[in-house]
Short mmCIF file of C-alpha atoms in Angstrom, two decimals:
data_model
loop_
_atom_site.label_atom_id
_atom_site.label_comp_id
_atom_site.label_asym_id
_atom_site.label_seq_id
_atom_site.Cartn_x
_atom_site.Cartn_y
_atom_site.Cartn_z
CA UNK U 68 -62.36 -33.44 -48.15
CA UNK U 69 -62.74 -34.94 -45.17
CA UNK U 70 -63.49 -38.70 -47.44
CA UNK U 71 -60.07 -37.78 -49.08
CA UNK U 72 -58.10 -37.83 -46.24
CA UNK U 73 -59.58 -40.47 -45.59
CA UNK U 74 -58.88 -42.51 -48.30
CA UNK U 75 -55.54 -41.04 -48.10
CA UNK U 76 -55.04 -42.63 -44.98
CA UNK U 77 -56.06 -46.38 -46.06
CA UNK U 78 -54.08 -45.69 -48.96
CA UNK U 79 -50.45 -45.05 -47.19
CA UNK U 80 -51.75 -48.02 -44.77
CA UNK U 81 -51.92 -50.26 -47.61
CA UNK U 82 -48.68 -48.92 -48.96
CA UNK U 83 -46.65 -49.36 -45.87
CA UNK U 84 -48.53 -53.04 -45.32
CA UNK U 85 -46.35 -53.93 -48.78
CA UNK U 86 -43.23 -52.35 -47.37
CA UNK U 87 -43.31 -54.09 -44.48
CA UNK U 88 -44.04 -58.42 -46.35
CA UNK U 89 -41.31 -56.92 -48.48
CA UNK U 90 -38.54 -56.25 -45.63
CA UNK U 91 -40.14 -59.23 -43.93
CA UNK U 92 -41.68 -57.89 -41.00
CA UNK U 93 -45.39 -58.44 -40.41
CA UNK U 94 -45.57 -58.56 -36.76
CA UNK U 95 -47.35 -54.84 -36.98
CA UNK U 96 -50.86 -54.32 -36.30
CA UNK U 97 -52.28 -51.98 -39.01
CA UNK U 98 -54.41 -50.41 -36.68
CA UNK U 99 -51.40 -49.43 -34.80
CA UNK U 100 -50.24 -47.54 -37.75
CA UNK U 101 -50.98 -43.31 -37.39
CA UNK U 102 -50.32 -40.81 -40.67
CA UNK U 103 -47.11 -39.11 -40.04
CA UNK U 104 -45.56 -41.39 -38.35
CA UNK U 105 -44.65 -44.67 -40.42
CA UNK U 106 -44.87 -47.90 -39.51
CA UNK U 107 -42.69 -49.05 -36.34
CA UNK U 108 -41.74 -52.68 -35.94
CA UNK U 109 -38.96 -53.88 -33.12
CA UNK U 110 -36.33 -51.67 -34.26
CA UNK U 111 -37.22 -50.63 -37.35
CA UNK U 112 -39.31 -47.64 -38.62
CA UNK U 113 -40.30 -47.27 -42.01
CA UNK U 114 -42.08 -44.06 -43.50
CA UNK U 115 -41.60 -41.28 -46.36
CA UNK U 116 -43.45 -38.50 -48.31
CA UNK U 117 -45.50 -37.65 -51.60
CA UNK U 118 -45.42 -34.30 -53.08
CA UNK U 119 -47.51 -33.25 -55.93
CA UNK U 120 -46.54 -30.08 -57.82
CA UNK U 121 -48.68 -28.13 -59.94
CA UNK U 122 -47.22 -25.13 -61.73
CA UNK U 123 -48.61 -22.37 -64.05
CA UNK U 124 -45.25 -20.27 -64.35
CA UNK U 125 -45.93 -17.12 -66.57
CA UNK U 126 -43.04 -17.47 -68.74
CA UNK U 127 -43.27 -21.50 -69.36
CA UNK U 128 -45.53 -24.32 -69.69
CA UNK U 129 -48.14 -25.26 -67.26
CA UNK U 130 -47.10 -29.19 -66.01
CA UNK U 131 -48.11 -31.35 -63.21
CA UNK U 132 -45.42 -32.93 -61.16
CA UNK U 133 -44.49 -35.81 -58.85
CA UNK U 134 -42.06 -33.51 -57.06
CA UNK U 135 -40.84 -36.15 -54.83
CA UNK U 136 -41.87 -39.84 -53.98
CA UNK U 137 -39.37 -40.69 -50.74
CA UNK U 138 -39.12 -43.65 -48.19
CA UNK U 139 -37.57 -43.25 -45.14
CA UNK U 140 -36.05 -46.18 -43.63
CA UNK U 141 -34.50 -45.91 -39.79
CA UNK U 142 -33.23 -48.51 -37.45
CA UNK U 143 -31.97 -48.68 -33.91
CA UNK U 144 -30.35 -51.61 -32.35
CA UNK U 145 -27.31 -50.47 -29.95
CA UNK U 146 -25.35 -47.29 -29.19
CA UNK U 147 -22.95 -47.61 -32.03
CA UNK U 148 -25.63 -49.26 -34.92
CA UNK U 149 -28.18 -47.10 -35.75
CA UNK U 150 -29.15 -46.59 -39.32
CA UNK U 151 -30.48 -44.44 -41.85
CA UNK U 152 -31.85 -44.67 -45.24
CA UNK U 153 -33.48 -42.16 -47.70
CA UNK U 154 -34.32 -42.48 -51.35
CA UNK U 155 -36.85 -40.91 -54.16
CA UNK U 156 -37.98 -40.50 -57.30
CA UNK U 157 -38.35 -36.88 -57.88
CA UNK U 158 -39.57 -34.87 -61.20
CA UNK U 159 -41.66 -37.33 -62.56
CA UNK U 160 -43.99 -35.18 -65.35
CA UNK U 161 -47.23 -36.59 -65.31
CA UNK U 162 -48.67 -34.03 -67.58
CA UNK U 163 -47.24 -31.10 -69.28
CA UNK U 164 -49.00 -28.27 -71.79
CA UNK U 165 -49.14 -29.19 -75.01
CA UNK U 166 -48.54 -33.06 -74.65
CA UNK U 167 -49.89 -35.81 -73.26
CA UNK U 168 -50.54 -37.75 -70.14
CA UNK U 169 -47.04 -39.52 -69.01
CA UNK U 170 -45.67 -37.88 -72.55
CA UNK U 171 -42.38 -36.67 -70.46
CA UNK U 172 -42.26 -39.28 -67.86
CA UNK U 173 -38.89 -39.29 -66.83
CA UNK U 174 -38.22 -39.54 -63.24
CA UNK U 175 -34.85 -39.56 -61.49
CA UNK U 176 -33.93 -41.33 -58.76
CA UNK U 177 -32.19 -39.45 -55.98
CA UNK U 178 -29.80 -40.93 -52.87
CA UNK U 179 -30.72 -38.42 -50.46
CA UNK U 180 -29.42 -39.97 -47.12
CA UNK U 181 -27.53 -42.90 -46.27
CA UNK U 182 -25.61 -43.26 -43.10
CA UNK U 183 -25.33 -44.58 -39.24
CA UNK U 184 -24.72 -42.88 -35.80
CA UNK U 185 -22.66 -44.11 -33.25
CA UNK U 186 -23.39 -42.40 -29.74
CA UNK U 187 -19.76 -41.99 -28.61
CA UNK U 188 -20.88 -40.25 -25.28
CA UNK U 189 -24.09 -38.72 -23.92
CA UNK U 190 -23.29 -35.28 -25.35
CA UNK U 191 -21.55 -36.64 -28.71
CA UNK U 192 -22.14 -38.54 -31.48
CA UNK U 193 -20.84 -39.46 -35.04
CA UNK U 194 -22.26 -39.97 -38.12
CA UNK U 195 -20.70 -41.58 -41.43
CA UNK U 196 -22.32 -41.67 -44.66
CA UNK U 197 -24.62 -39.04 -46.82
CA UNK U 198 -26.25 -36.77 -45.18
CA UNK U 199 -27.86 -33.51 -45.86
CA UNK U 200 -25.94 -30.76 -45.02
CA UNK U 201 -26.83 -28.48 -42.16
CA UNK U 202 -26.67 -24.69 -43.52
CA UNK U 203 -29.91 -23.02 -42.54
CA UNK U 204 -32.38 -24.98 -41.66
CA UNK U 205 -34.39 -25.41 -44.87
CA UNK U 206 -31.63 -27.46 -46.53
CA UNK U 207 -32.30 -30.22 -43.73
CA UNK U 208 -35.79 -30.42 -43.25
CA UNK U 209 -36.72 -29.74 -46.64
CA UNK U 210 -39.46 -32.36 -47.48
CA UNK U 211 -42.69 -31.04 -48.40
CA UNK U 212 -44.98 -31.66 -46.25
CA UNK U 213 -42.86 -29.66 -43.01
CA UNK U 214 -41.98 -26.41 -45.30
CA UNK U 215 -44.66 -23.49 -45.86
CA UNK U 216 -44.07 -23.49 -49.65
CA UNK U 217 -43.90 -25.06 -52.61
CA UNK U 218 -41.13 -22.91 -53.74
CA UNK U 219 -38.24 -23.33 -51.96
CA UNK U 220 -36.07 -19.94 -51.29
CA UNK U 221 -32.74 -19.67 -53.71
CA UNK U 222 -31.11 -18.70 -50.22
CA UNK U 223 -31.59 -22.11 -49.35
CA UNK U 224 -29.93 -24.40 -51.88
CA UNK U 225 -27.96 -22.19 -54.88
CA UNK U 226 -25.04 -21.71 -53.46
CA UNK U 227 -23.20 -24.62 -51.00
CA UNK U 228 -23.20 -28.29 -51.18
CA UNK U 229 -26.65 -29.31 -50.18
CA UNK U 230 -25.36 -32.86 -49.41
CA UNK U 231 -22.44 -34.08 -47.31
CA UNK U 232 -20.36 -37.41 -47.91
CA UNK U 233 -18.49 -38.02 -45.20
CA UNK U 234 -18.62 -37.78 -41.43
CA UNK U 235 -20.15 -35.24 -39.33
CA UNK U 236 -19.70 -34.93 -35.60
CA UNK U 237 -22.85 -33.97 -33.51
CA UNK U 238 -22.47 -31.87 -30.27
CA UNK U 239 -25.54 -31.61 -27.95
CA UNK U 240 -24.71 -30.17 -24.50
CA UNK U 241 -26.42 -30.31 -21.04
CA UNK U 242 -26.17 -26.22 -21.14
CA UNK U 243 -29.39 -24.73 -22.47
CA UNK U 244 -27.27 -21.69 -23.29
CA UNK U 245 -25.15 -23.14 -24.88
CA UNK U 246 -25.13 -24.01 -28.85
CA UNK U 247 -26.04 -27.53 -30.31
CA UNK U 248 -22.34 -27.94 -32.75
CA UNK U 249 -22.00 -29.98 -35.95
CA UNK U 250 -18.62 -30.15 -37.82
CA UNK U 251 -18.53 -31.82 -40.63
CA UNK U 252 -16.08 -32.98 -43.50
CA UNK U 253 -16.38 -34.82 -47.26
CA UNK U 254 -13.05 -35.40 -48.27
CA UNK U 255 -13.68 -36.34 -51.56
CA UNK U 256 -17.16 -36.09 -54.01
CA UNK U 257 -20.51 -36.76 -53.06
CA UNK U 258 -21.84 -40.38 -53.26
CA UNK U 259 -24.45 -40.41 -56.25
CA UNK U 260 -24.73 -36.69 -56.99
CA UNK U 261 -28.07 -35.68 -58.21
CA UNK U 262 -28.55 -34.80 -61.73
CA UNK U 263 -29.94 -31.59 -62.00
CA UNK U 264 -27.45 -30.58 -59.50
CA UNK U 265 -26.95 -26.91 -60.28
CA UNK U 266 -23.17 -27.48 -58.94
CA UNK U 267 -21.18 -30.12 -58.21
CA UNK U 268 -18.63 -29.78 -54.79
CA UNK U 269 -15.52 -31.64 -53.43
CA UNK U 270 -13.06 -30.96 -50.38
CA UNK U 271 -15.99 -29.65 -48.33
CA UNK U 272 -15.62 -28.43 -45.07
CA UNK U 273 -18.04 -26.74 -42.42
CA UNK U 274 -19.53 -26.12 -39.24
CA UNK U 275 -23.34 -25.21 -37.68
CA UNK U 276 -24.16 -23.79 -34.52
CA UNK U 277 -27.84 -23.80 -33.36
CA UNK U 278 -29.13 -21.77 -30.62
CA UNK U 279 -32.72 -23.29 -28.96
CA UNK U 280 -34.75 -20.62 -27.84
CA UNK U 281 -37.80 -22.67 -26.25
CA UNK U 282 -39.91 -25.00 -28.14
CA UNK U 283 -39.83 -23.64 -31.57
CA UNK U 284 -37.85 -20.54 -31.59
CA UNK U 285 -33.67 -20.70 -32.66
CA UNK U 286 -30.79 -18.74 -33.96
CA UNK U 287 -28.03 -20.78 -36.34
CA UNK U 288 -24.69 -19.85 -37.28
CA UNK U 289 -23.40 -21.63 -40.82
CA UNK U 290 -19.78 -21.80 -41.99
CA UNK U 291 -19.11 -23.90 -45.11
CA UNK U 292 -15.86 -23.57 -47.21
CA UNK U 293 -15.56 -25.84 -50.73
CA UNK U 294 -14.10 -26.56 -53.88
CA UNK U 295 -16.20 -26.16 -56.92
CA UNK U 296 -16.43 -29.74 -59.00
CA UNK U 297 -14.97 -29.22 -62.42
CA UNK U 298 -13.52 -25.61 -62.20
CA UNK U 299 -10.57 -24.08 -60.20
CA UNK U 300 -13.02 -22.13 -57.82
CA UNK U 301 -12.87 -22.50 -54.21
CA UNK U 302 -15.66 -20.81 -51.87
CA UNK U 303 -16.04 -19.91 -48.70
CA UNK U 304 -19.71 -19.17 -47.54
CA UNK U 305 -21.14 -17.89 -44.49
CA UNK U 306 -24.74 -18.30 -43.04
CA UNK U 307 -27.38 -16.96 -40.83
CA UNK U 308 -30.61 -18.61 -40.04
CA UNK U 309 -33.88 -17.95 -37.19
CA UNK U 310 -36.98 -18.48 -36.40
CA UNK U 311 -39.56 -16.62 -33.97
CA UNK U 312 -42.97 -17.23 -32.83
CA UNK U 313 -45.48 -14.88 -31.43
CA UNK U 314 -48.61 -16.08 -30.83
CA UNK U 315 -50.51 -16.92 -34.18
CA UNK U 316 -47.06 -15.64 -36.29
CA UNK U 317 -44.04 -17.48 -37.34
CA UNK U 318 -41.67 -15.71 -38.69
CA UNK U 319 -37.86 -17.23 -40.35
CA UNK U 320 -35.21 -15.84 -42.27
CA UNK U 321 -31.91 -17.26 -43.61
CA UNK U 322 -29.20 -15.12 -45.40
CA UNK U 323 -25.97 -16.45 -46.39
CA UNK U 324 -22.43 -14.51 -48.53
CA UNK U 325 -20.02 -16.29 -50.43
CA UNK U 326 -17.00 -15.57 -51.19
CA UNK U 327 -15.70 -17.00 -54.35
CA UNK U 328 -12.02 -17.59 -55.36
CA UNK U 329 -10.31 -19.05 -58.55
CA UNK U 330 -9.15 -18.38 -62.70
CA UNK U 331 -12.90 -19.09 -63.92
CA UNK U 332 -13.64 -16.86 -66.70
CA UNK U 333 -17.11 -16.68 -66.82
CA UNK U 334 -17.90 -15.86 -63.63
CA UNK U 335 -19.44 -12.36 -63.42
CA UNK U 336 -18.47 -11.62 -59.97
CA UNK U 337 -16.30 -12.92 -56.85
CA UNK U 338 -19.36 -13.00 -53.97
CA UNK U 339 -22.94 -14.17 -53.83
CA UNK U 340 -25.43 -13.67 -51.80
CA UNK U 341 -29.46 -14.28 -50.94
CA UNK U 342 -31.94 -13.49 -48.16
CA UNK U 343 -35.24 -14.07 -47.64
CA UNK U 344 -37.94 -12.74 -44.51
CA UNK U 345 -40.98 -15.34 -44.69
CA UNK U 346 -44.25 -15.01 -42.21
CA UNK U 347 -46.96 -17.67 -41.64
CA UNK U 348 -50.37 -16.39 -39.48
CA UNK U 349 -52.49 -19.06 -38.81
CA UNK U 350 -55.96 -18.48 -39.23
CA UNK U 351 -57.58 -20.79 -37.94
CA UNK U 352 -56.34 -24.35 -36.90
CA UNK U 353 -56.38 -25.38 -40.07
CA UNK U 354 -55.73 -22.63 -42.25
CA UNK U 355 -52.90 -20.62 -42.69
CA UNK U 356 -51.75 -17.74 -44.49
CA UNK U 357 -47.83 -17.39 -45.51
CA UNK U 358 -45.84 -14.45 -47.21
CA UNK U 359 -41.99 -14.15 -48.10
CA UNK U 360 -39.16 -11.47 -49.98
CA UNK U 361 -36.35 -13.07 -51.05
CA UNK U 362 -33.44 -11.17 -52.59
CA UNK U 363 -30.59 -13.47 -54.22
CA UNK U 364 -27.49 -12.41 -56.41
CA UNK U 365 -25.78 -15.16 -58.50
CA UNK U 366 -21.86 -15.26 -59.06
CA UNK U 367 -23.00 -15.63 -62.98
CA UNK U 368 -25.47 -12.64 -63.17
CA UNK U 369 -25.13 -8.92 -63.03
CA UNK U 370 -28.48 -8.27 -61.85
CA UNK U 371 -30.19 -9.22 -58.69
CA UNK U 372 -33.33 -11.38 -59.21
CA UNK U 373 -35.97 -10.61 -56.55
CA UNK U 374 -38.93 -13.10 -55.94
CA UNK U 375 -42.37 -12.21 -53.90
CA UNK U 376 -44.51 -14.94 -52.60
CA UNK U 377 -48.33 -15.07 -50.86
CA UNK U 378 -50.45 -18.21 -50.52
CA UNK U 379 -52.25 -19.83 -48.40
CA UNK U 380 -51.60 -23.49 -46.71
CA UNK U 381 -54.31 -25.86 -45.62
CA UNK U 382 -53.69 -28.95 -43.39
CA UNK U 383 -56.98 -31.10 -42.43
CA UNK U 384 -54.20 -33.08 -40.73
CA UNK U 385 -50.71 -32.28 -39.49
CA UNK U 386 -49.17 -34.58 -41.75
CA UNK U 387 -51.01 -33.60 -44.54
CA UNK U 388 -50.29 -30.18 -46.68
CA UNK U 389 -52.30 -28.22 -49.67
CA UNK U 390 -50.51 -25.43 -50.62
CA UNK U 391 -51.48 -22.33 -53.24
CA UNK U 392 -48.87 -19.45 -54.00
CA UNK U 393 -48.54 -16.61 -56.50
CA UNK U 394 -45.23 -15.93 -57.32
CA UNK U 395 -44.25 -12.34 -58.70
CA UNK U 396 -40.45 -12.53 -60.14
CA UNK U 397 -38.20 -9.48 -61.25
CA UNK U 398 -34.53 -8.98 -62.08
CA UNK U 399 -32.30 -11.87 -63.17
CA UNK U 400 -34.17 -15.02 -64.13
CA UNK U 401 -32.73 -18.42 -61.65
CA UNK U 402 -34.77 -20.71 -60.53
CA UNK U 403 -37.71 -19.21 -59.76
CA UNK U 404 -40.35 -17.86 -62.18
CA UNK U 405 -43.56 -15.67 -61.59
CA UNK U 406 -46.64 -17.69 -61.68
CA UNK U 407 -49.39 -19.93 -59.96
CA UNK U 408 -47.98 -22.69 -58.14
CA UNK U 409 -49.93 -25.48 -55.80
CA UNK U 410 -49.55 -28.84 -54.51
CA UNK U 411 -50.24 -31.76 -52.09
CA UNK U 412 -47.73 -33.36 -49.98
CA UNK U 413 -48.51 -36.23 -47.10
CA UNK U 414 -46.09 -37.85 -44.80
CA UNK U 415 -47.07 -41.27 -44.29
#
């Protein structure tokens, strides 16, 4: 293992050598260049993510996955000019049950961030563009190799607009006590919607509050209120999200309601809601053991579907993740199915 990561690492160091003759900036040393981190050079950072999925769900065909394949690119040249770029390929099949190797290759690529912050104090700062939308705090640090799971919570992306085009105003005050603020506002659609979105929003609206409680603890408040793409519905959700350490434990939860307005006729009922309790206990340094409940009723579905999750998570390196999971599913069937599920994900 310890030859994979390794390789691993000359791998992503090749990579990013490429990346950086291709943007036209070779000044960087590659033995300045550390796994995690990306490749800095003058202003410019360049990095992303792989995430390997492979899933044994009871009720479907086994398949390997390339999840996600993402490149991060960030710049910073003044207070007002500063940035940010985020694209992937994500669901590429490299092998599915019953076919062959590459047999349903068909990748899709996915705008997930594309915008610049202007600092337009010390305490407040704008950003215009695409951006991921802060409700929880799954939704906005989602890549794989910084979440415990490969199964992302329903809690966490079912029922708002997971991406914001538009502006968003950033609040960070000198008050510990106080909460870091984001307000936000698309006026219109989203910029390159993905495909498998589950739903598509417009007119969106909402706010975040985040409450710091030392170096890894926090409380968040989420307020989103939105129009529902291609139907008369209108929704207003609210959100709760924390985290709490103690000692070897970590310990999250988010929960959000919506409320759910409009003529549509095949909705089943006018709220939804989900919440989930996950725990990780580290082990050892290395190894780490990680358990969640999640409860989550659909607008569409009479019955609530319930999801259990245990696996364990192995990192020989902080930027580097293996992850194994059974996943027991009952009630209404979403997106989440009982099974085996495991995968590798690096940040380079």
């Amino acid at each position: 293992m310890i030859f994979l990561t390794q390789r691993i690492r000359l791998i992503m160091q090749w990579a990013l050598a490429v990346l950086l003759v291709m943007f036209g900036t070779t000044n960087s040393s590659a033995d300045e260049y550390h796994l995690g981190e990306g490749y800095t050079t003058g202003n410019i950072n360049i990095a992303g993510y792989i995430n390997l999925v492979a899933e044994a769900p009871r009720d479907g065909k086994a398949q390997a996955v390339g999840d996600d394949m993402s490149l991060f690119v960030s710049a910073h040249f003044n207070k007002y000019l500063n940035p940010f770029f985020e694209a992937e390929y994500s669901g590429a099949t490299l092998w599915r049950e019953g076919g062959g190797l590459f047999s349903d290759f068909k990748p899709t690529f996915v705008l997930e961030r594309l915008y610049n912050d202007s600092n337009l104090t010390e305490n407040l700062s704008l950003r215009l563009g695409k951006l991921l939308t802060p409700v929880g705090e799954w939704n906005t640090i989602h890549a794989a190799p910084l979440v415990w799971t490969t199964t992302r919570p329903m809690t966490t992306t079912r029922s708002f607009a997971n991406y914001t085009s538009g502006l968003e105003l950033n609040y960070l005050p000198e008050n510990s006590r106080l909460p870091e603020i984001q307000l936000y506002l698309q006026p219109d659609g989203e910029i390159m919607p993905r495909r498998d979105e589950l739903r598509g929003f417009i007119h969106v609206a909402g706010a975040h509050l985040n409450w710091e409680k030392g170096l890894n603890d926090k409380i968040g408040l989420s307020l989103q209120h939105a129009d529902v793409n291609r139907s008369d519905d209108t929704q207003t959700l609210l959100g709760f999200n924390a985290r709490k350490t103690l000692d070897k434990f970590e310990i999250e939860t988010e929960a959000t309601y919506t409320w759910i307005q409009g003529a549509k006729l095949k909705r089943v009922r006018d709220d939804e809601w989900g919440a989930y309790l996950q725990g990780g206990y580290a082990l050892s340094e290395k190894w780490s053991l990680v358990a969640r409940q999640e409860y989550f009723s659909d607008r569409n579905t009479t019955q609530t579907s319930r999801n259990s999750l245990l696996g364990m998570v192995w990192r020989p390196d902080p930027a580097i993740a293996w992850k194994l999971e059974y996943v027991k599913q009952d009630g209404a069937r979403l997106s989440i199915s009982s099974g085996v599920y495991a995968s590798f994900s690096v940040l380079f």
